Short mmCIF file of C-alpha atoms and ligand atoms in Angstrom, two decimals:
data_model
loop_
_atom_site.label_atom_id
_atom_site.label_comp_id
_atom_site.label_asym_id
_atom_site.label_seq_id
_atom_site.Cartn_x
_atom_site.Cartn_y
_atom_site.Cartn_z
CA UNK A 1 31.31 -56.41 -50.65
CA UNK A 2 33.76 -56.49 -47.57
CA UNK A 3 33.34 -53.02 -46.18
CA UNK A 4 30.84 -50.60 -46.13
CA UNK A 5 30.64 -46.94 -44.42
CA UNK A 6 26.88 -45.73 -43.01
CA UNK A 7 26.99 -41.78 -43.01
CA UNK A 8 24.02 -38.80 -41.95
CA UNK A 9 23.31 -36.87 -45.36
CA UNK A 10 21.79 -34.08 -43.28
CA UNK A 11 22.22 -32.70 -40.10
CA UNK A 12 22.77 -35.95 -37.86
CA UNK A 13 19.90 -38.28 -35.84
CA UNK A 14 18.52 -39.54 -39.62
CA UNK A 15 18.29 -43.52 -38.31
CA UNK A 16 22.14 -44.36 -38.36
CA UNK A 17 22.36 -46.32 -35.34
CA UNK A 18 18.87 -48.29 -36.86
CA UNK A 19 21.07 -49.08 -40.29
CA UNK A 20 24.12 -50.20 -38.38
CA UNK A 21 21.91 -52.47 -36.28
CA UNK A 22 20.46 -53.85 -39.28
CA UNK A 23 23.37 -54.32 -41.30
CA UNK A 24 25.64 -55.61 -37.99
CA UNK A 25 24.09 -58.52 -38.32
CA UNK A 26 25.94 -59.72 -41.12
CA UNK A 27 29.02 -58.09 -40.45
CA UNK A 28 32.06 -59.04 -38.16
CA UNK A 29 33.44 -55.48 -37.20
CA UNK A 30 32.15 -52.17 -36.54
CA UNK A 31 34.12 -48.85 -36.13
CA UNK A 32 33.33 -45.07 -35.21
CA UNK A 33 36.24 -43.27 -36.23
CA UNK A 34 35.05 -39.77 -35.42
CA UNK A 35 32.93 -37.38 -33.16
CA UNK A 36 32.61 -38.06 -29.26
CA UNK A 37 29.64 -38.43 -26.83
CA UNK A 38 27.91 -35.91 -29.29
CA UNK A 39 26.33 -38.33 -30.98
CA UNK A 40 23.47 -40.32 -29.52
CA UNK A 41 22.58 -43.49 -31.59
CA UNK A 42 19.14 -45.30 -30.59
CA UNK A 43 18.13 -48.82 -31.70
CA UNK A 44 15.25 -50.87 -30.49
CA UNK A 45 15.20 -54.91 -30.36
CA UNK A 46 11.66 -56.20 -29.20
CA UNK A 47 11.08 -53.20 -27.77
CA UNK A 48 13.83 -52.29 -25.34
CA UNK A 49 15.62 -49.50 -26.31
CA UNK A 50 19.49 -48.81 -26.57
CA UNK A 51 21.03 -45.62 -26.93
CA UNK A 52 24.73 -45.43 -27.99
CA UNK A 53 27.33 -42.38 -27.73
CA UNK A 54 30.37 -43.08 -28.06
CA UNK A 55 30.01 -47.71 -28.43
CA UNK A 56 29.35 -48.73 -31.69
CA UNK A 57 25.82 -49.87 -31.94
CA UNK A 58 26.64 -53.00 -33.68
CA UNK A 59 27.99 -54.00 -30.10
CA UNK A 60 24.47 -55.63 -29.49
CA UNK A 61 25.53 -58.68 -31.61
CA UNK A 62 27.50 -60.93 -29.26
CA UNK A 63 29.42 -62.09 -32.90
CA UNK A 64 30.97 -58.52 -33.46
CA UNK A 65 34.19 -56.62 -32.58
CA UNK A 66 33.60 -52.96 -31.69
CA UNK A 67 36.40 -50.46 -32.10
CA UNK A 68 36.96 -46.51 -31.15
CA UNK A 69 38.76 -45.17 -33.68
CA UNK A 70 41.99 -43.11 -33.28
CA UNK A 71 39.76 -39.72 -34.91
CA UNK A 72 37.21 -39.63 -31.95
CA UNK A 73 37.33 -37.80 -29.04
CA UNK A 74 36.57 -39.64 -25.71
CA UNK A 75 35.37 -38.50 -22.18
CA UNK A 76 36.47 -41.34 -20.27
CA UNK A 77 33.72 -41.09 -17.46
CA UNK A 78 30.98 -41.32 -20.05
CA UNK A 79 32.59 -43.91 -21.80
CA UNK A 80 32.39 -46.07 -18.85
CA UNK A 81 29.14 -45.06 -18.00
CA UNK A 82 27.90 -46.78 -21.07
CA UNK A 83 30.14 -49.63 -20.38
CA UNK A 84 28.47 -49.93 -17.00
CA UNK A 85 25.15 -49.57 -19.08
CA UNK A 86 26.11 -52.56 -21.61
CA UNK A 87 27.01 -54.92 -18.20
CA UNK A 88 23.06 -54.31 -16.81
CA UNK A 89 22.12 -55.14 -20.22
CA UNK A 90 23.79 -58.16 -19.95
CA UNK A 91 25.94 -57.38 -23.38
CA UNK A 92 29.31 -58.89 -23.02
CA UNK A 93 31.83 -56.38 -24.21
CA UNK A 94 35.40 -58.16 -22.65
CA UNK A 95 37.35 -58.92 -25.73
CA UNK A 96 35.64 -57.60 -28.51
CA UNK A 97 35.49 -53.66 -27.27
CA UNK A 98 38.85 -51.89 -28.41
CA UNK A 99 39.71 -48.28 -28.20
CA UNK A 100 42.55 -46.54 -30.31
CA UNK A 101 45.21 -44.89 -28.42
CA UNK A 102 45.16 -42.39 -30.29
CA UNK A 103 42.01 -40.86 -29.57
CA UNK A 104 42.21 -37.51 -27.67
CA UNK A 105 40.79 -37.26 -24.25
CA UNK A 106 37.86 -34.90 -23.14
CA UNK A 107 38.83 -33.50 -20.18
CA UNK A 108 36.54 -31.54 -17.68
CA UNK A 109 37.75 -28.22 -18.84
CA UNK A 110 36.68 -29.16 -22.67
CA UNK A 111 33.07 -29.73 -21.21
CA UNK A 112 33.63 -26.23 -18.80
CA UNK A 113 35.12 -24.28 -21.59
CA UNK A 114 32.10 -25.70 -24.41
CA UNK A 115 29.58 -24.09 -22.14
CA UNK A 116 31.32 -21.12 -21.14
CA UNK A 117 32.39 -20.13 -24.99
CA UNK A 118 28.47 -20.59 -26.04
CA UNK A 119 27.31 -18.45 -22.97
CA UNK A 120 29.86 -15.67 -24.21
CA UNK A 121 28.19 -16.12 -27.65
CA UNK A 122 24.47 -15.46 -26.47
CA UNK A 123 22.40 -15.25 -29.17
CA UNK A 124 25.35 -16.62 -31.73
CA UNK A 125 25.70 -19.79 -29.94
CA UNK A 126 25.81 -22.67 -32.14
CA UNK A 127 23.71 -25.03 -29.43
CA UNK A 128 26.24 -27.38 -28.77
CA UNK A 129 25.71 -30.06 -26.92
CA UNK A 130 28.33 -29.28 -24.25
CA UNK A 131 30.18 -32.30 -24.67
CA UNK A 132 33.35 -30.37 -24.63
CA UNK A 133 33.70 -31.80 -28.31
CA UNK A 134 34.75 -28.44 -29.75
CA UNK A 135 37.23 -27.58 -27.01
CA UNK A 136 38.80 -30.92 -27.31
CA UNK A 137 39.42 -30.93 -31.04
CA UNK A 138 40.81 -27.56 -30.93
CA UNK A 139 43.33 -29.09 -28.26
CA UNK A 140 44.18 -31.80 -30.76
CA UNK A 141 44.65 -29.31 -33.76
CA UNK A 142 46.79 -26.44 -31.40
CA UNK A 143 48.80 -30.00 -30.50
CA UNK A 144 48.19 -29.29 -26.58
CA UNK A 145 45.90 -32.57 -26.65
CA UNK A 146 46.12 -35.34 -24.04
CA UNK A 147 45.55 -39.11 -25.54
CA UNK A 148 44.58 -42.27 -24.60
CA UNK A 149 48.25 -43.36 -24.92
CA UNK A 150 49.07 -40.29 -22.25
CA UNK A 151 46.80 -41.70 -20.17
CA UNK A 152 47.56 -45.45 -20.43
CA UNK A 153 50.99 -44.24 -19.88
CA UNK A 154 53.24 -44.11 -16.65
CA UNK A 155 51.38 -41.93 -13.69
CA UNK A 156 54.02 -39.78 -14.04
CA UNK A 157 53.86 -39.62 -17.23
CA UNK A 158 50.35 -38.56 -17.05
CA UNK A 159 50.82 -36.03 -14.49
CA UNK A 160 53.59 -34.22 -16.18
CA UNK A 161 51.80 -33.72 -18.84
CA UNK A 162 48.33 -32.72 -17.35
CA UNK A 163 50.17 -30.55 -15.67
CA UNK A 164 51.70 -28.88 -18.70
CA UNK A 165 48.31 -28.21 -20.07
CA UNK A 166 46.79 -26.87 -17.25
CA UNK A 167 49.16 -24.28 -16.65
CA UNK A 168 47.51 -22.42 -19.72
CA UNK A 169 44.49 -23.77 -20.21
CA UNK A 170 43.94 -22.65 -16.13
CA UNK A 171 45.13 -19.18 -17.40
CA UNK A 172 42.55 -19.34 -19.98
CA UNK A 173 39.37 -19.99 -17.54
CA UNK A 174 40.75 -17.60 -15.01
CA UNK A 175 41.68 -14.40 -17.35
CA UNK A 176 38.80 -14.93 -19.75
CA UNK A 177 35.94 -16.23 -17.79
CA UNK A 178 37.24 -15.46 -14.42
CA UNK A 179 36.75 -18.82 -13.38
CA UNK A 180 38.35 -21.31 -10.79
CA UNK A 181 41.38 -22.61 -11.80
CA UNK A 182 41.39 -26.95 -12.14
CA UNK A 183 43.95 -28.79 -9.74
CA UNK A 184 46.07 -30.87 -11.50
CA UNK A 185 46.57 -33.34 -8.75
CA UNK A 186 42.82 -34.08 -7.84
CA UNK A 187 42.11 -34.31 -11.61
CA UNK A 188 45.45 -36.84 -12.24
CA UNK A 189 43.59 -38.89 -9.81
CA UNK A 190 40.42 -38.63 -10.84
CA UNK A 191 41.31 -39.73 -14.38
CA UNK A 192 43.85 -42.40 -13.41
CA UNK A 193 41.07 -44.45 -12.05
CA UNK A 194 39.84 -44.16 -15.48
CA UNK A 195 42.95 -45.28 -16.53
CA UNK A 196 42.81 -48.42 -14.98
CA UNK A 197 39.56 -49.09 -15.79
CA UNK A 198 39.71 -48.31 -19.80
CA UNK A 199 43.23 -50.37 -19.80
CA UNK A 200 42.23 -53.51 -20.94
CA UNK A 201 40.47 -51.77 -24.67
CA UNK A 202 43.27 -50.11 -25.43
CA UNK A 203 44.44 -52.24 -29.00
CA UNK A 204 46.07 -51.06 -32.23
CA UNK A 205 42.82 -50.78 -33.86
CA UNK A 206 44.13 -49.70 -36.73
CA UNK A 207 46.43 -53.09 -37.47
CA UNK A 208 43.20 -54.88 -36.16
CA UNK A 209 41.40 -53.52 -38.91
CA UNK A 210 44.51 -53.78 -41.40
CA UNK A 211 44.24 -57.56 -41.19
CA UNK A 212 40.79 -57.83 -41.02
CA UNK A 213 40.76 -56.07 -44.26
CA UNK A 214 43.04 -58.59 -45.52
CA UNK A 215 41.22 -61.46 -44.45
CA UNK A 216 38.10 -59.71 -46.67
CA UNK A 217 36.11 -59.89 -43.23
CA UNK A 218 33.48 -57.85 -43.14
CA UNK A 219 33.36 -54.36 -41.40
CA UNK A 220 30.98 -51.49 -40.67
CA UNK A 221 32.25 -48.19 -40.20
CA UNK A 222 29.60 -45.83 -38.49
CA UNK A 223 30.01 -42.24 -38.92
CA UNK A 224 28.59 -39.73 -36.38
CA UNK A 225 26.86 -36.66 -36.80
CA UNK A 226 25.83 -35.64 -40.47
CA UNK A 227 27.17 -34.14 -43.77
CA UNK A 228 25.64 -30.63 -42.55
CA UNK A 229 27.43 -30.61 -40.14
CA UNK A 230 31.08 -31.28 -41.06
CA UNK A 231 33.73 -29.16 -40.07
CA UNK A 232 34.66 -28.16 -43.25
CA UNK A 233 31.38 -28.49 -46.56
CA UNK A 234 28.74 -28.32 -43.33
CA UNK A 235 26.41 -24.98 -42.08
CA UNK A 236 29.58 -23.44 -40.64
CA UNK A 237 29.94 -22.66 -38.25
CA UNK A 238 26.94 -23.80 -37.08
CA UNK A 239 28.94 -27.30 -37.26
CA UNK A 240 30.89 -29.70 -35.42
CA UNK A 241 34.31 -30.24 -34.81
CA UNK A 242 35.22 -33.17 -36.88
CA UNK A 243 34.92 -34.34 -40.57
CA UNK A 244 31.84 -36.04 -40.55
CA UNK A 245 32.35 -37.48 -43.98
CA UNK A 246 33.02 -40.71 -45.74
CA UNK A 247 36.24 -39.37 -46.23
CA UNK A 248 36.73 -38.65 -42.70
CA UNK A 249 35.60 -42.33 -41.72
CA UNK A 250 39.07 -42.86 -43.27
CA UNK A 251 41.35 -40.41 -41.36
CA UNK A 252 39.50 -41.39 -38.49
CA UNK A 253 39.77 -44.87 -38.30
CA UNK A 254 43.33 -45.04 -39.83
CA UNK A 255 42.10 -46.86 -43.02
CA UNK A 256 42.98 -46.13 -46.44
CA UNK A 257 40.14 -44.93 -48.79
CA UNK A 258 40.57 -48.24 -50.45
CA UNK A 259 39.08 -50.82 -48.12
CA UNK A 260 35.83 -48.93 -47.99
CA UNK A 261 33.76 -50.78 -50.70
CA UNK A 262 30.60 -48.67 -50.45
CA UNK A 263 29.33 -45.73 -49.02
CA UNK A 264 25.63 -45.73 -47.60
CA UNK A 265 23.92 -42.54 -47.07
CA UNK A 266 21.23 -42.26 -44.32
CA UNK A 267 18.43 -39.63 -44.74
CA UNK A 268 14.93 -38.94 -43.49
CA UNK A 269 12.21 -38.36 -45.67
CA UNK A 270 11.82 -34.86 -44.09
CA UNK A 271 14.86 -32.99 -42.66
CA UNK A 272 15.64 -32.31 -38.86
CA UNK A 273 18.12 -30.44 -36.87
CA UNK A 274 19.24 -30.17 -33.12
CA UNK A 275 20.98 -26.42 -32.55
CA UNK A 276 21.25 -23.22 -33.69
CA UNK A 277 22.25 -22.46 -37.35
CA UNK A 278 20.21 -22.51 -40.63
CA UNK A 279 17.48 -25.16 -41.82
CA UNK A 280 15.97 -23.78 -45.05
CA UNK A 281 12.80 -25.98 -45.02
CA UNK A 282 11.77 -25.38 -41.66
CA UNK A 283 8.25 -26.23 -41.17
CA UNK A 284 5.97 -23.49 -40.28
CA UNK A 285 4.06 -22.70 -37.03
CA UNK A 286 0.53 -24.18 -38.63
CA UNK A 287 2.47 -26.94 -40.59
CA UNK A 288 4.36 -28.21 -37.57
CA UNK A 289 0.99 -28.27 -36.20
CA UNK A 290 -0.41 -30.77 -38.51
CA UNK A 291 2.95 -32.74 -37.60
CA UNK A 292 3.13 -35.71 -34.98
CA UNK A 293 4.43 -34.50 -32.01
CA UNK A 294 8.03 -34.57 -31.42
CA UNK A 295 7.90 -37.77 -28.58
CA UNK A 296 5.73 -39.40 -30.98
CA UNK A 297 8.01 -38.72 -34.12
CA UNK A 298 11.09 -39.42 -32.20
CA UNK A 299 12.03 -36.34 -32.57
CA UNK A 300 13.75 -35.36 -28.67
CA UNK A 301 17.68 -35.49 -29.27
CA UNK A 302 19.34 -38.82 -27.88
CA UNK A 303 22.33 -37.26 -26.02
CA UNK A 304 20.44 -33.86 -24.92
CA UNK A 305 16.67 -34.46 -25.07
CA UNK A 306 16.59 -30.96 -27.07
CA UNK A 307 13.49 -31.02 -29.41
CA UNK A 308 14.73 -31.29 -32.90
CA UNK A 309 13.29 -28.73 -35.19
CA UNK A 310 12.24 -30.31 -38.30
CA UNK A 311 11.41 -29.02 -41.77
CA UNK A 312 10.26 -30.55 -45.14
CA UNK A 313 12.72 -32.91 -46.99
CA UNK A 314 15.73 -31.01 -48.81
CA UNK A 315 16.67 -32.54 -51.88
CA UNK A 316 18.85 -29.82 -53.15
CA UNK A 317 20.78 -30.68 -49.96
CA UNK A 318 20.56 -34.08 -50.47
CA UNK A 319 22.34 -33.83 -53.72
CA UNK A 320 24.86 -31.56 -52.20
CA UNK A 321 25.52 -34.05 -49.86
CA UNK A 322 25.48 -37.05 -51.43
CA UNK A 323 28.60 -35.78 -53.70
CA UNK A 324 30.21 -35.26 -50.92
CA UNK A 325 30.51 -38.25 -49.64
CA UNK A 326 30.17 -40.24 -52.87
CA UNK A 327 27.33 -41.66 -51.89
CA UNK A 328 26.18 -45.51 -53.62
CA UNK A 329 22.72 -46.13 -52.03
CA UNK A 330 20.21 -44.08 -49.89
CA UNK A 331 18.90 -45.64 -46.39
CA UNK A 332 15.59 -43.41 -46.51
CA UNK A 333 14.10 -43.67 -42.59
CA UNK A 334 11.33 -42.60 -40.80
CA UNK A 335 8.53 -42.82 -43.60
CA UNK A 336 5.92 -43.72 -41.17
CA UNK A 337 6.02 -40.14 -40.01
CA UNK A 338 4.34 -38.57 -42.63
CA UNK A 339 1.21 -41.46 -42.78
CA UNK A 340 -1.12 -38.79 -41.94
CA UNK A 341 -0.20 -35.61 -43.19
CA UNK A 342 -2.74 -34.73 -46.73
CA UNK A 343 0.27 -33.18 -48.52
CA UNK A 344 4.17 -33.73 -48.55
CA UNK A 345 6.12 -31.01 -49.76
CA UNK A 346 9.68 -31.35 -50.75
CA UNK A 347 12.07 -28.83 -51.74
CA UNK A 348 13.66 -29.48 -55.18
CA UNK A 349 16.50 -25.88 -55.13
CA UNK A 350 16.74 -22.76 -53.60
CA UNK A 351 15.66 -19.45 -55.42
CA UNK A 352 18.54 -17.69 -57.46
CA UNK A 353 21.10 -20.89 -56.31
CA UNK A 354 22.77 -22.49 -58.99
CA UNK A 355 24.85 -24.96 -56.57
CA UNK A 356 24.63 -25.33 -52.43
CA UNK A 357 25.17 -21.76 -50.41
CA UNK A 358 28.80 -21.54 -48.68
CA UNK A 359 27.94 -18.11 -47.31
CA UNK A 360 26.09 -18.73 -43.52
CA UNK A 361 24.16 -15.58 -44.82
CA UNK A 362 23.33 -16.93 -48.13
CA UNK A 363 22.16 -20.12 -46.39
CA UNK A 364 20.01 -18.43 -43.72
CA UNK A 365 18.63 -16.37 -46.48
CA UNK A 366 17.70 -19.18 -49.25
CA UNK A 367 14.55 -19.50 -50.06
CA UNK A 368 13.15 -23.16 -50.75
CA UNK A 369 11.56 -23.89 -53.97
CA UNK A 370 9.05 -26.83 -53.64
CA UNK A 371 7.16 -29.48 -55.01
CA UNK A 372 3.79 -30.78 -53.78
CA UNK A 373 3.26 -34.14 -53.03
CA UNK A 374 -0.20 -35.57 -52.05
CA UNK A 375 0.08 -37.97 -48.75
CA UNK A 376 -0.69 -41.27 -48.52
CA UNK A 377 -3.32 -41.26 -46.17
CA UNK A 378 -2.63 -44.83 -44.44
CA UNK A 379 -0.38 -46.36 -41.98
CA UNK A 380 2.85 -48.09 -43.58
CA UNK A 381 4.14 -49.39 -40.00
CA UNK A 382 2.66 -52.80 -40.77
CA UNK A 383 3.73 -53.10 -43.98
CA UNK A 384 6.56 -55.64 -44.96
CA UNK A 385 7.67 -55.64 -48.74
CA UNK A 386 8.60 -52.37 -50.75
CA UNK A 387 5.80 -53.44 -53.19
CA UNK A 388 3.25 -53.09 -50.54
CA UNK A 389 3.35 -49.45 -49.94
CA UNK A 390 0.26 -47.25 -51.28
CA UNK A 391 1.22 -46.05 -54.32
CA UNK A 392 1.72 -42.49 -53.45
CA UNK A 393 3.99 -43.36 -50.64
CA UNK A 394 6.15 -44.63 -53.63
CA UNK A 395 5.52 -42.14 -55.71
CA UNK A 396 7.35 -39.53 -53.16
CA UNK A 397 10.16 -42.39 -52.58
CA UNK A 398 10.97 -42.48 -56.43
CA UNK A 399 10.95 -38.95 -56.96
CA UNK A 400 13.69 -38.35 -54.18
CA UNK A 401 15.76 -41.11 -55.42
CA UNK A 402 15.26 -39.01 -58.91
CA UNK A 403 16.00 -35.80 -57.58
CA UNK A 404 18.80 -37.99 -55.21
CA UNK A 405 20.40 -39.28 -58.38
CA UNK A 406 21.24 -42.45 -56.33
CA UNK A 407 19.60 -46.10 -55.45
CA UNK A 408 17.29 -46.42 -52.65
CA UNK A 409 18.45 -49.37 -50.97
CA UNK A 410 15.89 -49.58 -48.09
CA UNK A 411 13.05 -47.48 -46.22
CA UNK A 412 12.40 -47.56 -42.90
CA UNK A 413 8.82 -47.61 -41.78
CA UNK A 414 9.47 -47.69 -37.86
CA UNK A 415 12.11 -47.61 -35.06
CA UNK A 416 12.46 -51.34 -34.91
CA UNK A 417 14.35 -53.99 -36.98
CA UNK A 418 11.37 -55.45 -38.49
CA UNK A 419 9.90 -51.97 -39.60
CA UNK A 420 12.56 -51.95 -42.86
CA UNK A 421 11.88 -52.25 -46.65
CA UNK A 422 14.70 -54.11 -48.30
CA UNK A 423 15.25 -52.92 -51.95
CA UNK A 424 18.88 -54.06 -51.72
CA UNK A 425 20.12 -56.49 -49.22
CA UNK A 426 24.09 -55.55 -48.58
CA UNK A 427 26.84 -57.80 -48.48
CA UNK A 428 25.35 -60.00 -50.38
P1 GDP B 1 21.19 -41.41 -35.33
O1 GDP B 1 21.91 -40.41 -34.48
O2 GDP B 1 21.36 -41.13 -36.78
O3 GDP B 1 21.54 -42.83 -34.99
O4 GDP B 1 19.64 -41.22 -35.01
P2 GDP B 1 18.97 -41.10 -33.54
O5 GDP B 1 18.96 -42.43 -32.93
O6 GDP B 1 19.59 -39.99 -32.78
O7 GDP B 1 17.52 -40.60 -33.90
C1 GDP B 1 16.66 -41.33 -34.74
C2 GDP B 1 15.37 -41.64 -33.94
O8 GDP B 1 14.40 -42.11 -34.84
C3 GDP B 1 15.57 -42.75 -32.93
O9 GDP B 1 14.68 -42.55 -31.84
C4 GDP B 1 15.17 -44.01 -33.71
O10 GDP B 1 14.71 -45.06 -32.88
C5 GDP B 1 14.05 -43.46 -34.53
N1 GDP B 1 13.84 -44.12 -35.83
C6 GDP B 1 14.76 -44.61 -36.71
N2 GDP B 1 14.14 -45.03 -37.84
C7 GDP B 1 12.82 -44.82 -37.66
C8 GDP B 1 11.67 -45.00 -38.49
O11 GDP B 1 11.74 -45.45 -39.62
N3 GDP B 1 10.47 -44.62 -37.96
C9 GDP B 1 10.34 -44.09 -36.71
N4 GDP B 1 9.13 -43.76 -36.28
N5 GDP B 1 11.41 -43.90 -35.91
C10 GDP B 1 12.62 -44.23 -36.39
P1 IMO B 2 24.40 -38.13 -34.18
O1 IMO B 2 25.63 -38.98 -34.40
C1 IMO B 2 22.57 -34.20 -34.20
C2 IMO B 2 25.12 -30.77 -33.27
C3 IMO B 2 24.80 -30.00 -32.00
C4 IMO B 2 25.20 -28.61 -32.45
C5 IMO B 2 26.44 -28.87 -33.29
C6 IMO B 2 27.75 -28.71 -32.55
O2 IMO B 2 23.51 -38.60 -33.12
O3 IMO B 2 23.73 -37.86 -35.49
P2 IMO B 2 28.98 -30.22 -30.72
O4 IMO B 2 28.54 -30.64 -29.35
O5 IMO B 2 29.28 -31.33 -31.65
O6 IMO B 2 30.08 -29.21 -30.69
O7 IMO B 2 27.70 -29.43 -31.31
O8 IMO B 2 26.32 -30.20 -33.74
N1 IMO B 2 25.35 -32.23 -33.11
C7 IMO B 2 24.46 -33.16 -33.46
N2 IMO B 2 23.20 -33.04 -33.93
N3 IMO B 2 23.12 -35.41 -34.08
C8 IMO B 2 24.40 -35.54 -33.65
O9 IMO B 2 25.04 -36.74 -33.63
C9 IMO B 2 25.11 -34.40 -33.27
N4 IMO B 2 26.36 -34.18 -32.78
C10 IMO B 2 26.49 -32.84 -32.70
O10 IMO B 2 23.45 -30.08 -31.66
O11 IMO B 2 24.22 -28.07 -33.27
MG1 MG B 3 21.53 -39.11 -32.90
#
């Protein structure tokens, strides 16, 4: 098994950047391919605690190469921000950290115009996290974009064509939100000191991975986000701007669907989301009550330390989403979470649904229908072998790989490496 892509089966945060960690170690590349500083990936080793946006979280292994894929959308000043964060860390990136030219650039106006655009919404706003992720990717589809390769390219180069954009996108901000206009030569001076900073990653990631794939090294590809959230099969338009997909691991990267061997699917055993927009099995004032707190469940969003709502485990969804990304094997996380509640409910179809809601109405209006599951009652953080769990923490594990239709291939039991059940060990 040479290649194998980890992607969010729900609505994003479900313990990707834990499963790339874990299965980094035996790999020799990692890629993100799609998605921007949206995404907030957290690992822990002994403790300390890394969060990645944009990086690939495998980068922690001094034996890996890290790439940005051509797909992904990158603010340069937060991409070096987390560069600057890897150097206190002492975690050598020269070398082995390569960004696609092709990736589009967030510019300041993306991150203005994200804001603005969910401020005109009001109460429609999708919650963003005003990345400037949306703008951006609407700049890359209208082909009015500005890329890595602009930016790598002459000063002039550069500056001709920042100036291009900005003599619409300034008529934009000023007609629409009657807002100041951007200069283009402050800004073309601004980012070229990005430029000479991000020069040295720039690589043709995609060959790189070409020939890696020949050479049947191993490689990671680490989507962003979650199936829910896809551009296209997600809650739209509560969604992002990108195909967060299997399938868009490979327009992302600039792989063909063929050198992805397997497809790993990363849930929680309950369901959370960060935003506005529909989650059917949202927990209930008294229920959330009997919940751990958010800090102690994790549960405070990595990029924008919003509390994520959270709601009872969505197998109906799961299904939904595990077709569309052809799922092989389930990375089930947090499990620890629910040691002490006395009963586990999980949601097994929504009344008068036949197959998954397109309709945001129908969505917002479904109405779970659950099963009851009694809790375990005792602490599974300690625990080291599948085998060990009480019985009804297995129990509730089988019957979502039954309702799942799809191998478990490991639980995770807490935030760090350790704190993982192997039922399958990859690459192997
Ligand atoms: P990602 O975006 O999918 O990588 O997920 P995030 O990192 O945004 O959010 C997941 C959070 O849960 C992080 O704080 C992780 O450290 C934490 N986490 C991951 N797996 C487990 C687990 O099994 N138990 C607990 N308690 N925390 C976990
Ligand atoms: P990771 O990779 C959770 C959500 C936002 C918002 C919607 C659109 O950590 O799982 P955007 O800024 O992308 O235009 O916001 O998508 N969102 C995420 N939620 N995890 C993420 O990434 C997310 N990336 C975007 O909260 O609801
Ligand atoms: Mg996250």
């Amino acid at each position: 098994m040479s290649s194998i892509a980890v992607v969010g089966l729900q609505w994003g945060d479900e313990g990707k950047g834990k499963v790339i960690d874990l299965l980094a170690k035996d790999a020799l590349h990692i890629v993100r391919a799609q998605g921007g500083n949206n995404a907030g990936h957290t690992i822990v080793i002994e403790g300390r605690e890394f969060r990645f946006h944009l990086i690939p979280s495998g980068i922690v292994y001094p034996h890996t190469n890290c790439y940005i894929g051509g797909g992904t959308v990158i603010d340069p000043k937060s991409l070096l921000s987390e560069i600057e964060e890897l150097t206190k860390n002492k975690i050598s990136y020269t070398g082995r950290l390569f960004l696609s030219r092709y990736a589009h650039l967030v510019m300041p106006y993306h991150r203005l115009m994200d804001q603005l655009l969910e401020k005109v919404k009001g109460t429609t706003a999708i919650g963003t996290t005003g990345r400037g992720i949306g703008p951006c990717y609407l700049d890359k589809v209208n082909r009015c974009g500005l890329r890595v390769a602009d930016l790598l390219g002459t000063p002039t180069h550069f500056y001709t064509q920042l100036e291009k954009t900005l003599s619409f996108k300034n008529r934009e901000l000023e007609k629409l939100y009657d807002h100041a206009p951007f200069d283009s030569a402050s800004l073309c001076e601004e980012y070229l000191i990005y430029a000479e900073k991000l020069r040295s990653l720039a690589a043709p990631v995609e060959e790189l991975l070409y020939e890696a794939s020949k050479r049947k090294e191993r490689i990671l590809f680490e989507g962003a986000q979650g199936a829910l959230l896809d551009n296209t099969f997600g809650s739209y338009p509560f969604v992002t701007s990108s195909c967060t997909l299997s399938g868009g691991i490979c327009a992302g990267a600039g792989v063909g669907p063929s050198k992805i061997a397997q497809t790993v699917g990363v849930a929680k055993v309950y369901t959370t989301r960060v935003g506005n927009g529909p989650l059917p099995t949202e927990l209930k004032e008294k229920e959330l009550s009997l919940f751990p707190d958010h800090a102690a469940a994790r549960e405070l969003g990595t990029t924008t330390g919003r509390k994520r709502r959270i709601g009872w485990l969505d197998a109906f969804l799961l299904r939904h989403t595990i077709c569309l990304n052809g799922v092989d094997s389930l990375a089930l996380t947090k499990l620890d979470i629910l040691d002490d509640l006395d009963e586990i409910k999980i949601c097994t179809g929504y009344k008068k649904c036949s197959s998954f809601p397109v309709s945001i109405d129908a969505l917002l209006a479904a109405e779970p229908i659950y099963e009851v599951h009694p809790g375990w009652k005792l602490s599974t953080r300690t625990i080291k072998s599948y085998g060990e769990l009480p019985v009804k923490a297995r129990n509730y594990l089988r019957r979502i790989e039954e309702l799942a239709g799809v191998p478990i291939a490991l639980v995770s039991v807490g935030p760090e490496r350790a704190k993982t059940l192997w039922l399958d060990r990859f690459f192997e």
